[in-house]
Structures are given as C-alpha cells and as structure tokens.
Short mmCIF file of C-alpha atoms and ligand atoms in Angstrom, two decimals:
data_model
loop_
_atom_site.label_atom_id
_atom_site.label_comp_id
_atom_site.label_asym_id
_atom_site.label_seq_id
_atom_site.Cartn_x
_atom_site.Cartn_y
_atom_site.Cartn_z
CA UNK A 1 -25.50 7.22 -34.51
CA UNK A 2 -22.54 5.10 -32.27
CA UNK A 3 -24.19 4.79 -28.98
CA UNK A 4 -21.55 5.21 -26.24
CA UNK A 5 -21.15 3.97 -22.76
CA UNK A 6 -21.80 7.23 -20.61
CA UNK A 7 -19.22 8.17 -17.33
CA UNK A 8 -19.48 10.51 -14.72
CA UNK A 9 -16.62 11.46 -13.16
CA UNK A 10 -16.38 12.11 -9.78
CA UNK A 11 -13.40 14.53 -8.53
CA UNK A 12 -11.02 15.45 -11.26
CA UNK A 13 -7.89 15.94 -9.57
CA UNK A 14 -4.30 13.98 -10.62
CA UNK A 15 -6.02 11.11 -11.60
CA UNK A 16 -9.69 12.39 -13.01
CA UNK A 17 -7.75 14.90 -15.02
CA UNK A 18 -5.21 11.70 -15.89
CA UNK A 19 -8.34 9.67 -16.70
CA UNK A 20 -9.25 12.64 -19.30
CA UNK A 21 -5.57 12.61 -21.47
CA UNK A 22 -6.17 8.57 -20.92
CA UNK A 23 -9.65 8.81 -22.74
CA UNK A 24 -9.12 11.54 -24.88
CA UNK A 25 -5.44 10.32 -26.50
CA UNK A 26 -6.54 6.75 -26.71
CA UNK A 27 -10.12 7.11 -27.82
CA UNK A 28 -9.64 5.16 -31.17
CA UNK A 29 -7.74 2.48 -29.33
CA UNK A 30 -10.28 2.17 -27.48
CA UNK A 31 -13.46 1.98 -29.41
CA UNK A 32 -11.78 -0.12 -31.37
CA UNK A 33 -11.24 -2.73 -28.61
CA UNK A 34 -14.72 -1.75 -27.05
CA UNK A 35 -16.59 -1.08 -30.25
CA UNK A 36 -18.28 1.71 -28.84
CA UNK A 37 -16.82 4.84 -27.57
CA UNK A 38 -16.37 6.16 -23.91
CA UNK A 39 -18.10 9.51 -23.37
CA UNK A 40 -17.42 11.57 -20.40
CA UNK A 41 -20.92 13.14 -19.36
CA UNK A 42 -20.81 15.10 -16.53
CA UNK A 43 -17.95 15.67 -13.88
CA UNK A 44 -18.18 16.41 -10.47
CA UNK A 45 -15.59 18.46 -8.35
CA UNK A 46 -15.64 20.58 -5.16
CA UNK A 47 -15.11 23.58 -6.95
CA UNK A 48 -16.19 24.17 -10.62
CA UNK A 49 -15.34 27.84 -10.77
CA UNK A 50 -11.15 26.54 -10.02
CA UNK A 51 -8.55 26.92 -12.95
CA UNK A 52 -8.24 23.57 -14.41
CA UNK A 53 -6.37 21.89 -17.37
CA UNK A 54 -7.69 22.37 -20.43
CA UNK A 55 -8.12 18.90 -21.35
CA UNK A 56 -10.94 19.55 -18.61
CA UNK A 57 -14.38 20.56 -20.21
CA UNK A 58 -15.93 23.40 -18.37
CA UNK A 59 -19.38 23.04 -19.39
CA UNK A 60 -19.55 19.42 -18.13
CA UNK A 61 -18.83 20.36 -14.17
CA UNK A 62 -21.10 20.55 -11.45
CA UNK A 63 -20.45 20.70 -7.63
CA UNK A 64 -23.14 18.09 -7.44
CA UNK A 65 -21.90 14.11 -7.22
CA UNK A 66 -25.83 13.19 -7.13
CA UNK A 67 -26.28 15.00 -10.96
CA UNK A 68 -24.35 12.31 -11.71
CA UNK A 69 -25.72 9.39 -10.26
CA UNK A 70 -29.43 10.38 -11.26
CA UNK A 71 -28.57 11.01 -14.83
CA UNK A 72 -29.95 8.27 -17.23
CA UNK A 73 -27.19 8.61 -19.57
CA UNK A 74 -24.67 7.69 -17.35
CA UNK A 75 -23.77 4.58 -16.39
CA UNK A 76 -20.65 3.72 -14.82
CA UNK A 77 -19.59 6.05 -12.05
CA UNK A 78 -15.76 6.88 -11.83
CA UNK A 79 -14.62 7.76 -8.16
CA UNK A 80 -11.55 9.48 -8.11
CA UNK A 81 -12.84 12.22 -5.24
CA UNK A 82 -11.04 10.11 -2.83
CA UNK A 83 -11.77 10.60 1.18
CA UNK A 84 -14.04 7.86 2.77
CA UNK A 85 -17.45 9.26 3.95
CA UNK A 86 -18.16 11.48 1.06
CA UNK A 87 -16.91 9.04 -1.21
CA UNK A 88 -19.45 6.43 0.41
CA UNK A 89 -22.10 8.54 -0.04
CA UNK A 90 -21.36 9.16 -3.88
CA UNK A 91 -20.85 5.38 -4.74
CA UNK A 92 -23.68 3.80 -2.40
CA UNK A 93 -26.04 6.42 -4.27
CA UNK A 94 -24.44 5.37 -7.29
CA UNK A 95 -24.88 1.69 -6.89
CA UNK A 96 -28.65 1.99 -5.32
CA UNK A 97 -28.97 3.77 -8.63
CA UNK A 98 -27.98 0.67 -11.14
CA UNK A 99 -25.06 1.96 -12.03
CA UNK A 100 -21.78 0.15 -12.16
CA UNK A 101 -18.77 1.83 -9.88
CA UNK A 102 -14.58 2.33 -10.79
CA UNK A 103 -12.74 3.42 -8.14
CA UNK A 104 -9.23 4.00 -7.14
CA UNK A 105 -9.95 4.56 -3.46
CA UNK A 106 -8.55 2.16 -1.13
CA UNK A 107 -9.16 4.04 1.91
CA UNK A 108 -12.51 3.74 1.35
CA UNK A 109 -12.49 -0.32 -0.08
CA UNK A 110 -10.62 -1.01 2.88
CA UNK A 111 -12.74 0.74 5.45
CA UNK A 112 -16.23 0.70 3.85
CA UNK A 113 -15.72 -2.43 1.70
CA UNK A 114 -17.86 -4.59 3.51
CA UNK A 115 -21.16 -2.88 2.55
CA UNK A 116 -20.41 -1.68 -0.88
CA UNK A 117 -19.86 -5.10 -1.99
CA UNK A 118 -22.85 -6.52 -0.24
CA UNK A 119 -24.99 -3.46 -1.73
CA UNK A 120 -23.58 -3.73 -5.50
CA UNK A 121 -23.99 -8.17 -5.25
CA UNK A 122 -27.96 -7.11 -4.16
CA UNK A 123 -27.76 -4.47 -7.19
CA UNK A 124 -26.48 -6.07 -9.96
CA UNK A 125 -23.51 -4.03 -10.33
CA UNK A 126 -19.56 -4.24 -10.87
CA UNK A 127 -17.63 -2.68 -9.04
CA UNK A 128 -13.77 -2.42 -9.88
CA UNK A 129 -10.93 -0.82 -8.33
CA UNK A 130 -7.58 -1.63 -10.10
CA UNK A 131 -6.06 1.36 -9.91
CA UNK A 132 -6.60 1.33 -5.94
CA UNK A 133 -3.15 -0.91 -5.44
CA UNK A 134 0.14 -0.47 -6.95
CA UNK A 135 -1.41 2.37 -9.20
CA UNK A 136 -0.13 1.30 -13.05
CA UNK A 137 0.58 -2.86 -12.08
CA UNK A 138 -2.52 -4.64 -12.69
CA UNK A 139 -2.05 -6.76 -9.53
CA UNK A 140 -5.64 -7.19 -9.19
CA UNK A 141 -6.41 -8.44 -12.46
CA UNK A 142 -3.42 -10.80 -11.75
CA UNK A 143 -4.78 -12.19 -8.57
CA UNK A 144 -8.11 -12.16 -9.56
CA UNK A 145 -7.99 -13.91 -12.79
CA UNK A 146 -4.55 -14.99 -13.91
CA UNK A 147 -3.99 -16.62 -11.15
CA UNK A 148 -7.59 -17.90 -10.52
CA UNK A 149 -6.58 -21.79 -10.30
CA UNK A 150 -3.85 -21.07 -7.81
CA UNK A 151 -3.11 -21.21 -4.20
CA UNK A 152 -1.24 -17.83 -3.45
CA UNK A 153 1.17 -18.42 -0.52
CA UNK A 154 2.77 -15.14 0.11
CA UNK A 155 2.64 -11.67 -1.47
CA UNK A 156 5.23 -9.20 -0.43
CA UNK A 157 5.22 -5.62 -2.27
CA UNK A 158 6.28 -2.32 -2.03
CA UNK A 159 2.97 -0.73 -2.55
CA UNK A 160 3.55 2.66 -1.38
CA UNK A 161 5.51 4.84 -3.91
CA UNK A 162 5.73 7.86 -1.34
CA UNK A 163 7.11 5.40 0.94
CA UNK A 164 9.86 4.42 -1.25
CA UNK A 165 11.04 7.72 -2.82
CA UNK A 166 11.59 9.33 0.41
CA UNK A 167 13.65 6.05 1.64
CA UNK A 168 15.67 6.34 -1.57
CA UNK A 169 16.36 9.74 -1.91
CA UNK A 170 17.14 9.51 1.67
CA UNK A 171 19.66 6.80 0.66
CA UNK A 172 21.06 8.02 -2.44
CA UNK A 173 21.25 11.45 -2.13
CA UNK A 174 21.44 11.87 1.85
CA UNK A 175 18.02 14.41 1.45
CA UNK A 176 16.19 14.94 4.66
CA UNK A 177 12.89 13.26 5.30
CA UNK A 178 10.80 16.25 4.67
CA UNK A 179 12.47 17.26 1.56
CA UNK A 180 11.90 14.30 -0.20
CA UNK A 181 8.16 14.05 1.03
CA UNK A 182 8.16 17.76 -0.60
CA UNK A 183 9.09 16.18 -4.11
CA UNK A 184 6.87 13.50 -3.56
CA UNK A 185 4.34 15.82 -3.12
CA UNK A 186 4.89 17.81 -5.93
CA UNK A 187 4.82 15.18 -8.36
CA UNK A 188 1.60 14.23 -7.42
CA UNK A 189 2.63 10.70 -5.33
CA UNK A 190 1.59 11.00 -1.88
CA UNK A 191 -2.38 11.78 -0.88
CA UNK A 192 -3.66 14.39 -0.20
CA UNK A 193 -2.96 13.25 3.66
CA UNK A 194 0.50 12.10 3.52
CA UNK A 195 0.36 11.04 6.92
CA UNK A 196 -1.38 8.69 5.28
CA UNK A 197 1.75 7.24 3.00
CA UNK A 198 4.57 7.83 5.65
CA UNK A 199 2.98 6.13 8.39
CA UNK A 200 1.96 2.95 6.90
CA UNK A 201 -2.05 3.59 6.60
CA UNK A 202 -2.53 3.91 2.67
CA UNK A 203 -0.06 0.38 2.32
CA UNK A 204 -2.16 -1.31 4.80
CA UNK A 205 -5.21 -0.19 2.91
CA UNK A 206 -3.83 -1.54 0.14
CA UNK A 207 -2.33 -4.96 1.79
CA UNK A 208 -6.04 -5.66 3.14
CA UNK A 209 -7.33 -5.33 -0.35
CA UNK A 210 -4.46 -7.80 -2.09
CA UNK A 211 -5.09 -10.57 0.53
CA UNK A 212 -8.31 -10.74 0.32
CA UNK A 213 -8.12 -11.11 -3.19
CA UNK A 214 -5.33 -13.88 -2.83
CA UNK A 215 -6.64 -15.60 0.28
CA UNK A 216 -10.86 -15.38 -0.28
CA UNK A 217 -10.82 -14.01 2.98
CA UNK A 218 -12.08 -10.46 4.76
CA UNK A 219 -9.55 -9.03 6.40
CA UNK A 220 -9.75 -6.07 8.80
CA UNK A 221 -7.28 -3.52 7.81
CA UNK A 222 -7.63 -1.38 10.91
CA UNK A 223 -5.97 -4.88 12.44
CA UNK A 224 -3.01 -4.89 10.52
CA UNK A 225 -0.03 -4.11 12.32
CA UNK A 226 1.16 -1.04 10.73
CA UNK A 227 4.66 0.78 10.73
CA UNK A 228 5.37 3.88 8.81
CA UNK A 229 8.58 5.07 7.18
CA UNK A 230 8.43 7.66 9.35
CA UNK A 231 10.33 6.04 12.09
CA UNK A 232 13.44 5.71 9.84
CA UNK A 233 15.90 7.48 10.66
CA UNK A 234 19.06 8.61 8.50
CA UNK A 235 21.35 6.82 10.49
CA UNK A 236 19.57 3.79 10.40
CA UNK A 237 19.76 4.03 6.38
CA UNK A 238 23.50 4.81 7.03
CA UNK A 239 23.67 1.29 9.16
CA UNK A 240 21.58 -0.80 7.15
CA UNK A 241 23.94 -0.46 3.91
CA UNK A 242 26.85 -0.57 5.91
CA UNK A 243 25.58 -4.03 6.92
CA UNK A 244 24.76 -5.12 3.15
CA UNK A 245 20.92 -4.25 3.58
CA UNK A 246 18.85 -1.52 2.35
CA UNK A 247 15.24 -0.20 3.82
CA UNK A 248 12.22 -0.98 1.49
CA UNK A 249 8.60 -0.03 2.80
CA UNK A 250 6.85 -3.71 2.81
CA UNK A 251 3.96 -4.89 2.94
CA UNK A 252 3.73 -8.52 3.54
CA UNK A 253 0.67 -11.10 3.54
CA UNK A 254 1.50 -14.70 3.94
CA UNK A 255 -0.32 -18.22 5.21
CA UNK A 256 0.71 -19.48 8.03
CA UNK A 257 -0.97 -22.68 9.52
CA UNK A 258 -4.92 -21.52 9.78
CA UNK A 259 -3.61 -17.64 10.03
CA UNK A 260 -2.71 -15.00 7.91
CA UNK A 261 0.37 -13.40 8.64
CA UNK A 262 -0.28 -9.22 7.38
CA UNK A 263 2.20 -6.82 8.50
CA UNK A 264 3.16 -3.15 6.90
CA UNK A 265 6.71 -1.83 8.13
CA UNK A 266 10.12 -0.86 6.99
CA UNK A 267 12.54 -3.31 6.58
CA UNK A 268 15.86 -4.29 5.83
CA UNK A 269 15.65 -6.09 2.71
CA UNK A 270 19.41 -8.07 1.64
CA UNK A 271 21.35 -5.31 -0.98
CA UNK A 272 20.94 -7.86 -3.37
CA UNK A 273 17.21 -9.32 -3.54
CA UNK A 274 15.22 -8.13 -6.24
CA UNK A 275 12.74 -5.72 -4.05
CA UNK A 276 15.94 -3.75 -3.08
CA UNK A 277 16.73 -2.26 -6.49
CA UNK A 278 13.24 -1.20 -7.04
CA UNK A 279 13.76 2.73 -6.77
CA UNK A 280 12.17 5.79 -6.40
CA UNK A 281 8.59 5.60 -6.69
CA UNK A 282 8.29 2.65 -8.32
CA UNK A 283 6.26 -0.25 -6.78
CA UNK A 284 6.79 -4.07 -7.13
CA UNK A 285 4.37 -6.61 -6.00
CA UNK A 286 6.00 -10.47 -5.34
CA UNK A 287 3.49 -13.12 -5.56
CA UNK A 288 4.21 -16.82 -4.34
CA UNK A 289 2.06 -19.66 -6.00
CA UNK A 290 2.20 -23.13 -4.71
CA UNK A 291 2.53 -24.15 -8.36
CA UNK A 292 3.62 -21.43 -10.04
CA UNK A 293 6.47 -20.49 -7.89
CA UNK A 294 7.18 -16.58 -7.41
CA UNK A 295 6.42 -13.81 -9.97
CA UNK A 296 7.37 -10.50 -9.70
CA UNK A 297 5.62 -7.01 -11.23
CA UNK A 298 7.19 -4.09 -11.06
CA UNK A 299 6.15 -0.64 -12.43
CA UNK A 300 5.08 2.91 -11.86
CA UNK A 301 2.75 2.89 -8.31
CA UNK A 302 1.71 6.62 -8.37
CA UNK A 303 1.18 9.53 -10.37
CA UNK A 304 -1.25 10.23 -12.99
CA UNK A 305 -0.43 8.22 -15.97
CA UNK A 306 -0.48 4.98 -14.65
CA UNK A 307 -3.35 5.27 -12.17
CA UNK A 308 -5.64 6.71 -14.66
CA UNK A 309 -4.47 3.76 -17.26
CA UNK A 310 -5.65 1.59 -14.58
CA UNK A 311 -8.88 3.32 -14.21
CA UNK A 312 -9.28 3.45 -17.98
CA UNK A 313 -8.75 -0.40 -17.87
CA UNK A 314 -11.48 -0.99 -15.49
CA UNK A 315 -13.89 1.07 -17.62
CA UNK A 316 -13.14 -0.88 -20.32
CA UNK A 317 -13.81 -3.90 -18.80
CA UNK A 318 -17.36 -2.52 -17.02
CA UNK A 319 -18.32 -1.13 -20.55
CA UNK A 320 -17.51 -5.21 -22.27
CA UNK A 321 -19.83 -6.47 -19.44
CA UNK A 322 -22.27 -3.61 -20.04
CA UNK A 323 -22.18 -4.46 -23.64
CA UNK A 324 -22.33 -8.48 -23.18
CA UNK A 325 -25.46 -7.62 -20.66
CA UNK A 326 -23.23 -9.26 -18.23
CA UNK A 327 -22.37 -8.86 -14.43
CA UNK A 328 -20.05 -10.03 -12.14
CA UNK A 329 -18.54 -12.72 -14.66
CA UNK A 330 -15.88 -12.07 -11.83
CA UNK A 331 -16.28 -11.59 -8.56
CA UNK A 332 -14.81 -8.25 -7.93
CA UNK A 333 -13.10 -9.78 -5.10
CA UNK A 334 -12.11 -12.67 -6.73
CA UNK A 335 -13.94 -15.15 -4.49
CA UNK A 336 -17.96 -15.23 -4.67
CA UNK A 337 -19.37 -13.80 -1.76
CA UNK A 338 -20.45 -17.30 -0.13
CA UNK A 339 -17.17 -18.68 -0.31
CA UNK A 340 -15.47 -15.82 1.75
CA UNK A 341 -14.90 -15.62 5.70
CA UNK A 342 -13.28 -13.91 8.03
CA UNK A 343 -9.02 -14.09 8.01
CA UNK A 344 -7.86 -14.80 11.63
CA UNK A 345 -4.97 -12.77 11.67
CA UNK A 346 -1.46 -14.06 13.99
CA UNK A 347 0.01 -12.32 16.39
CA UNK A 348 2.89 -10.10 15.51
CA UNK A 349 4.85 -11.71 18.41
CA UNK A 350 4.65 -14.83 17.11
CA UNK A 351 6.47 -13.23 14.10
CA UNK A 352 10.29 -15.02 13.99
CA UNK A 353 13.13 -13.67 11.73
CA UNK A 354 15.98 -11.62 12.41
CA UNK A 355 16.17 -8.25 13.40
CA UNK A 356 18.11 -4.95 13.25
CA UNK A 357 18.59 -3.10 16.78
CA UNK A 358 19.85 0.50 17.58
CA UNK A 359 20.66 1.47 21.20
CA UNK A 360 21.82 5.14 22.21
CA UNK A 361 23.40 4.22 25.31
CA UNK A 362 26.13 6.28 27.65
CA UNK A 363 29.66 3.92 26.44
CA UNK A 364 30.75 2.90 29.66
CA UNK A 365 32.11 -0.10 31.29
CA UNK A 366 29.38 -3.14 31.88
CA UNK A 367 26.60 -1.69 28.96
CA UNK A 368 27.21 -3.87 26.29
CA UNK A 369 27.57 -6.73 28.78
CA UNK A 370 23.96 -5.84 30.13
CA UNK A 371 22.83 -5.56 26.82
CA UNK A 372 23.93 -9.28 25.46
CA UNK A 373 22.61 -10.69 28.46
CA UNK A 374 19.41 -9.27 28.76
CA UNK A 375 19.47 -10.81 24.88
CA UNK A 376 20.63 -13.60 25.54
CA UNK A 377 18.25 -14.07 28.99
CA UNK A 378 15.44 -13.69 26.62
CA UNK A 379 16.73 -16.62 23.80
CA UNK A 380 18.20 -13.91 21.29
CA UNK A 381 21.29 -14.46 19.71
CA UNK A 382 23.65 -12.17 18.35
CA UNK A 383 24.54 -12.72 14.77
CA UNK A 384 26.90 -9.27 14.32
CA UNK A 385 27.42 -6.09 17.10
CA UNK A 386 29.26 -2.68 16.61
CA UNK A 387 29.37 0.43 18.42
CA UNK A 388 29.65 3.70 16.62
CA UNK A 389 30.21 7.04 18.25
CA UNK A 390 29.90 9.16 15.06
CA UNK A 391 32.80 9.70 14.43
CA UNK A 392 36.32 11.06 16.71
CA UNK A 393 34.80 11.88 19.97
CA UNK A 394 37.22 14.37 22.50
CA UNK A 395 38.05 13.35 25.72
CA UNK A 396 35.12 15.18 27.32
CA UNK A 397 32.14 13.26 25.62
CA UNK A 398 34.30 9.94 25.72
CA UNK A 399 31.14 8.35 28.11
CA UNK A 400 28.97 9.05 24.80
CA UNK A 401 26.04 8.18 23.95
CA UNK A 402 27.14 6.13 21.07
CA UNK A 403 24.60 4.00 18.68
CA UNK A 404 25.08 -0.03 19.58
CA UNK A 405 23.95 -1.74 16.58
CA UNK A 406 22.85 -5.44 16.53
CA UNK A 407 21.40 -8.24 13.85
CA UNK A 408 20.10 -10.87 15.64
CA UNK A 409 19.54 -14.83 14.52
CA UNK A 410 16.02 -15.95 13.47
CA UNK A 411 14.11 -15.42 17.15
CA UNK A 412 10.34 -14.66 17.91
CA UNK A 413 9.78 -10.93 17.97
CA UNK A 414 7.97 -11.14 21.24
CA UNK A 415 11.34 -11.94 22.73
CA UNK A 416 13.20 -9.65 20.90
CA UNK A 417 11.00 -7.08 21.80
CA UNK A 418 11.11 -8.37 25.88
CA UNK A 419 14.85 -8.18 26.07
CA UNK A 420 14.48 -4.84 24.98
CA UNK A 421 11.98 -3.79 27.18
CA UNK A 422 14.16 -4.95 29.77
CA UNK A 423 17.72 -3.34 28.17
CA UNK A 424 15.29 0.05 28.36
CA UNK A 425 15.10 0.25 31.90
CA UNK A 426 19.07 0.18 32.16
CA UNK A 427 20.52 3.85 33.31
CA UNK A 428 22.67 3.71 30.43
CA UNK A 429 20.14 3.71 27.81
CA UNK A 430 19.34 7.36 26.81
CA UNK A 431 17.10 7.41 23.82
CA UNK A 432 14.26 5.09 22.71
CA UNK A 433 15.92 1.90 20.93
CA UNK A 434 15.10 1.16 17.08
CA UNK A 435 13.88 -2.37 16.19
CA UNK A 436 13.45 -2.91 12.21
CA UNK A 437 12.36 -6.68 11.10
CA UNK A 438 15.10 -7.76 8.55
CA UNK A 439 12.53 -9.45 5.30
CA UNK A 440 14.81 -12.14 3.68
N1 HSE B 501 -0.03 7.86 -2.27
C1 HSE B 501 0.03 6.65 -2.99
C2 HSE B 501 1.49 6.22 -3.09
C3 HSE B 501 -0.56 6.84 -4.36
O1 HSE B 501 2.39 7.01 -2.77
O2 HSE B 501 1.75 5.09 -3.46
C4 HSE B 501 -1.04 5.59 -5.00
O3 HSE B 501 -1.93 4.88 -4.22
#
C-alpha cells in the first residue's frame, strides 16, 4: 500500500473547505510531485452537526482540535480556525506533539509569533504560513528564498483585499462604505471581524510578518502605526482623482538609517503608478532589492481559491521535508533564529513626504489666510489649494462650511500635523480636518 502524509484540519470554513476542492481536484498533481498522496484524517470545527459542502466528509469531524493533535496518523496540522487564543492552544499542542504546523493566521503569527517559533525550533518542527499574507501571491516564498542573497530595501503592498474593494467600488461605482463591505463580505474577503480589515489591524498583521521576513528582524505589530480605510471618506475619493491621485490601502516597510520605517494607512497613490490600477480585491506586493531593483506581484489576496492554493503549497512543501527526514532546511522566518533582533521602529513624525489636507471651515474673510500661515509658521509649503462648497450655494449658506483642500511639498509629518493642530483651534474650523500621506 502508498503510505500517505496524514492532515488534520483544523476549522473548515472558506479556506478549510477551499483546502478540500484544492486536495481533492489536484490529488494526482500532487502525488505526482510529492510521490505520496495527501490524506485528510480528521477535521475539526466548532460545530459538526452544521450543513456543510459536500466536498466536506462527515464522518471525519469532531468538535475536538486535541483528536487531532494526539492522533499518530497525523502529522502536519492545518490551522485554518483562525482567532488567536484558541488557535494558540491548537498549534502549541500541536507542535509539543511533533507535529509540523500550516497556518494561514496572521493574527495569531503576528501576536503569538514569538513563542510558536521558539517552541517548534526546540521541537523539531516546520511551521509555514504562506497563505497568511497576500492570500494566492507567494510573497513569502519570495522573500524567504528567492530572494535569499538580497538586501530588501522597501516593500510596499496592498495586502488587504477588503481594504481595496471597498475603496474601489467606492471609486468606481460611487457605492457607500457599508455596501461594499457587504459584498466583500459575501464573497468571503473580509474576516470574520471586519473591523479587523477596515481599520488597518489584519494589514499590519500582515506588514509585521513581511518585514521580518525581509529585514531578519522582530517587529512588534501592535507598534505599527496603523490607519484604516475607514476614515476615507467619499469626498476625499472625489478630491483625490480630481487631483490625479487615487486611494490605495498601503502597507509600507522600508530601511531607513538603523530604523525601520512600518506604517499601514490610506494613501494617495499618483493615477498612474502601477499600485493604482490594482483593483478590486486584488493585492500587489512591491519589493525593492539593492541589486535586483523593484519587482512587483500581483494577484488574488482573498477568497478561497487562492488562500487554500497557498495552504496546499505549504503542505506540499512540509510533506517533501517529511519525506527527505528533513527540518527547517529554511528558516520559517527566513533568518535563523540567532541571527534575528529586535527592529527599532522610527517615529511616524519623522515621516517626510507630501500630504493631502481637508478643512471644513465657515468661508469667510481671513480663513484661508490663517490657514497658510499657520502652514507656513510651521515650515509647510503649499504645492496646490482649492475651496469647494459642493456645489451652487444660495445666498443664505454663502458663510459655508466649504471643504479647503491642500497638497503640500515634501515636509516632516510632525509639522504638518502641528500646523494643523494649531489651524484646529481657529473658530472657523467646524469639523475635524483629514490628513492622508500622499505614497509616491
Ligand atoms: N480579510 C483578508 C483580506 C483576507 O481582505 O485581505 C486575507 O487575509
């Protein structure tokens, strides 16, 4: 008889159902690049009694992770539950256990990271997590072996394909902000917390993740500074492309000097640099080399045909190491665990580009003359200014409040963000400005 490489997979959601089709559809693809088959022994979800998919096979659930992880036929745990504590539980059991972990869960890589890496070096164990950034682009593959011999200088991606189908159905078809999370929703991008995608935490997971891959250092994601799409409004869309620019979610991680510059935030990216025609819920991950120059990947970052293909890709390579007896051939974090330390992250002040600035302010005499000089009091220049009252106003409202909207030249964002403080405490000023960082 074949022996195969036994799985147990834990939650069976979008992507553990996914991983199923994946398995199932490509099986002789795959033993024939593994020479052994894949066999799905036992999977674990919350509720086995739920309606499922038929590719799902009843008789193989249990409620019970810890089945799993004590079974002797199984030896590579899949994590697809998602969460972080419960997760922890299921994969430190699983690694204390000897058996080698995929996962796709950033939130718990990011936050929990730390120890599971420490506990699967001690253990003997691999533990992947491809499909846990950028969903179908093998980024981490990329940074982790492709580009072993290089010096990555920047990476700048739109990792969050929530993120970006709300901006660009926003954009493109003028839907609100919670109808396009809706869609989102329904086609199975955003977690299961989408606070989570609109507000910036699941990119910063996943920015924490890609520099320490790049850089060989940890990085403490809960340090990021983090900015969600959900402080974009419509009429800042409106603005940006009236202004040639259009808002891409970003996440950026770049040397500078002895610091890492990491940052997650909306942006106004030029209407005619590659990141800005990357759509819907597609990702795209930039990658500067000092010798290589810039590569670009861009593909599907969601959804659960390409993260499962990722997943499937990582048990693949697990089962080649569990068939050449072999471990941690590479690092799962690229870097072996002496040669990593801790990233000493810059200041988002220090930050210096140019910037995009909306003021609701009462349009009366002196305002915009207290707003350039409390600009230019604070070293910011002015590239381009317009005011926009939304359209005829009658003779009654003719004091406004009107939207002021301002690029600035290259300046630091700490005093960008002092001449606003001090434009805020102006009488005229009757809503909270908007600051967006423009990413050339
Ligand atoms: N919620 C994530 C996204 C899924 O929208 O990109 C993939 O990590």
């Amino acid at each position: 008889m074949t022996k195969s490489i036994g799985i147990g997979l834990v939650g069976c959601g979008v992507v553990g159902t996914g991983l199923l089709q994946v398995l199932q559809e490509n099986a002789t693809a795959i033993e024939g690049r593994l020479g052994v088959p894949l066999e799905v022994r036992r999977i674990a979800v919350r509720d086995p009694a739920a309606v499922r998919s038929p590719l799902v096979p009843q008789d193989k659930l249990t409620a019970d992770p810890m089945e799993l992880v004590r079974d002797p036929d199984i030896q590579v745990i899949v994590e697809v539950m998602g969460g972080v504590e419960r997760a922890y539980e299921v994969v430190h059991a699983a690694i204390l256990a000897g058996k080698h972990v995929v996962t796709a869960n950033k939130a718990l890589l990011a936050e929990r990271g730390a120890e599971i890496w420490n506990l699967a070096e001690q253990h003997g164990v691999d533990v992947y997590y491809e499909a846990a950034v950028a969903g179908g682009i093998p980024v981490i593959r990329v940074l982790r072996e492709a580009l072993a011999s290089e010096r990555v200088l920047a990476i700048r991606g739109i990792v969050n394909g929530t993120s970006n189908y709300i901006l660009s159905r926003m954009s493109a078809e003028s839907m609100s902000f919670a109808d396009a999370l809706a869609e989102a929703q329904a086609a199975g991008y955003a977690e299961a917390d989408p606070t989570l995608d609109v507000g910036g935490g699941d990119a910063c997971h996943k920015i924490a993740i890609l520099a320490t891959l790049a850089f060989g250092q940890r990085v403490p994601a809960d340090q990021i500074p983090t900015e969600g799409i959900d402080r974009v409004a419509t009429i800042d869309i409106a603005f940006a492309q009236r202004l040639g620019f259009v808002i891409k979610p970003l996440a950026v991680a770049r040397v500078v000097g002895d610091s890492l510059d990491l940052r997650v935030h909306p942006a106004l990216v030029p209407v005619e640099a590659t990141l800005a025609t990357v759509h819907g819920a597609l990702n795209a991950v930039a990658i500067e080399g000092a010798l290589l120059g810039p590569i670009l990947m861009s593909g599907p970052g969601a959804g659960a045909g390409p993260t499962a293909t990722s997943v499937a890709g990582d048990l693949l390579d697990v089962a080649r190491n569990i068939e050449c007896c072999a471990h941690a051939r590479v690092p799962s974090r690229g870097f072996r665990q002496v040669a990593l330390r801790d990233a000493k992250l810059r200041d988002i002040g220090e930050h210096r580009g140019r910037f995009y600035l909306r003021l609701t302010v009462a349009d009366r005499p002196g305002v915009l003359g207290a707003i350039t000089s409390a600009l230019g009091d604070n070293d910011v220049s002015i590239e381009q200014m317009f005011q926009d009252g939304g359209g005829q106003r009658s003779k009654r409202d003719e004091t406004g409040p009107v939207s002021v909207v301002l690029l600035t030249h290259r300046a630091t964002e700490r005093n960008v963000r002092a001449a606003l403080a001090s434009i805020e405490t102006h009488d005229a000023v009757v809503a909270p400005s908007q600051l967006i960082r423009i990413e050339e």
